[in-house]
Amino acid sequence: AQTVTQSQPEMSVQEAETVTLSCTYDTSESDYYLFWYKQPPSRQMILVIRQEAYKQQNATENRFSVNFQKAAKSFSLKISDSQLGDAAMYFCAYRSYMEYGNKLVFGAGTILRVKS
Amino acid sequence: EAEVAQSPRYKITEKSQAVAFWCDPISGHATLYWYRQILGQGPELLVQFQDESVVDDSQLPKDRFSAERLKGVDSTLKIQPAELGDSAMYLCASSLNSQGNYGYTFGSGTRLTVV
């Protein structure tokens, strides 16, 4: 079974600075998807960025980018020019490439605090 | 923008009582998921539907939990009887199909407190 580990329970960043959230995963599959989700307090979970394992190029979405190291099974999220609205719980998630039984497997999450 | 609707938003129930949650996915989304999120933890899948069929309910405590999606559209998750350990956020999500890298669209969740 796949597992996802987020080793940082909590991180802090000064507004306008850069922060990196770590994520490692364990799988025996060669094809899969990886995601970062953001869950603001009392609000719904939204997709931040996604990465397909067969793509070597790291995904980027505006201020959010990932560092995907397939051999190391590492998938970190970098947030540049941090804003107060980035404060939330961030979850790393893995999804199998299989047609069925391809549930999202989540890590425990990292609370990101943004200081003004 | 299309949303996944969930109700109620909050629910307080007494131990041993029955409770039900409702989810209406985005129109046209064939795959529907129910997740449970204990405070401070990541969500864990309870059940996955493809249209009206269950494709994964391996983590659903079937002695007390049941889920249905009779017409392949909206879905209901029921707990009977509720236990103190069931206190959690129950999240519903949907996706266009069971494949692809598009992730899911989540609803706002139902926060259940069992007293």
PDB file of C-alpha atoms in Angstrom, chain B residues 9-15 19 21 79 82-90 110-115:
ATOM      1  CA  ARG B   9     -22.478  21.792   7.535  1.00  0.00           C
ATOM      2  CA  TYR B  10     -22.417  20.906  11.221  1.00  0.00           C
ATOM      3  CA  LYS B  11     -24.067  18.102  13.156  1.00  0.00           C
ATOM      4  CA  ILE B  12     -24.107  17.318  16.861  1.00  0.00           C
ATOM      5  CA  THR B  13     -25.568  13.988  17.830  1.00  0.00           C
ATOM      6  CA  GLU B  14     -25.685  11.828  20.890  1.00  0.00           C
ATOM      7  CA  LYS B  15     -23.893   8.533  21.124  1.00  0.00           C
ATOM      8  CA  VAL B  19     -26.978  10.400  11.653  1.00  0.00           C
ATOM      9  CA  PHE B  21     -24.982  13.201   5.566  1.00  0.00           C
ATOM     10  CA  ILE B  79     -23.917   6.104  10.678  1.00  0.00           C
ATOM     11  CA  ALA B  82     -22.884   6.820  16.224  1.00  0.00           C
ATOM     12  CA  GLU B  83     -19.918   6.404  18.556  1.00  0.00           C
ATOM     13  CA  LEU B  84     -17.699   9.006  20.201  1.00  0.00           C
ATOM     14  CA  GLY B  85     -14.830   8.049  17.884  1.00  0.00           C
ATOM     15  CA  ASP B  86     -16.882   9.002  14.853  1.00  0.00           C
ATOM     16  CA  SER B  87     -16.410  12.690  15.606  1.00  0.00           C
ATOM     17  CA  ALA B  88     -14.663  14.028  12.520  1.00  0.00           C
ATOM     18  CA  MET B  89     -15.101  15.998   9.317  1.00  0.00           C
ATOM     19  CA  TYR B  90     -16.824  14.014   6.583  1.00  0.00           C
ATOM     20  CA  THR B 110     -19.889  18.033   7.426  1.00  0.00           C
ATOM     21  CA  ARG B 111     -18.349  18.391  10.852  1.00  0.00           C
ATOM     22  CA  LEU B 112     -19.796  15.712  13.129  1.00  0.00           C
ATOM     23  CA  THR B 113     -19.563  15.884  16.896  1.00  0.00           C
ATOM     24  CA  VAL B 114     -20.762  12.886  18.872  1.00  0.00           C
ATOM     25  CA  VAL B 115     -21.493  13.601  22.543  1.00  0.00           C
TER      26      VAL B 115
END
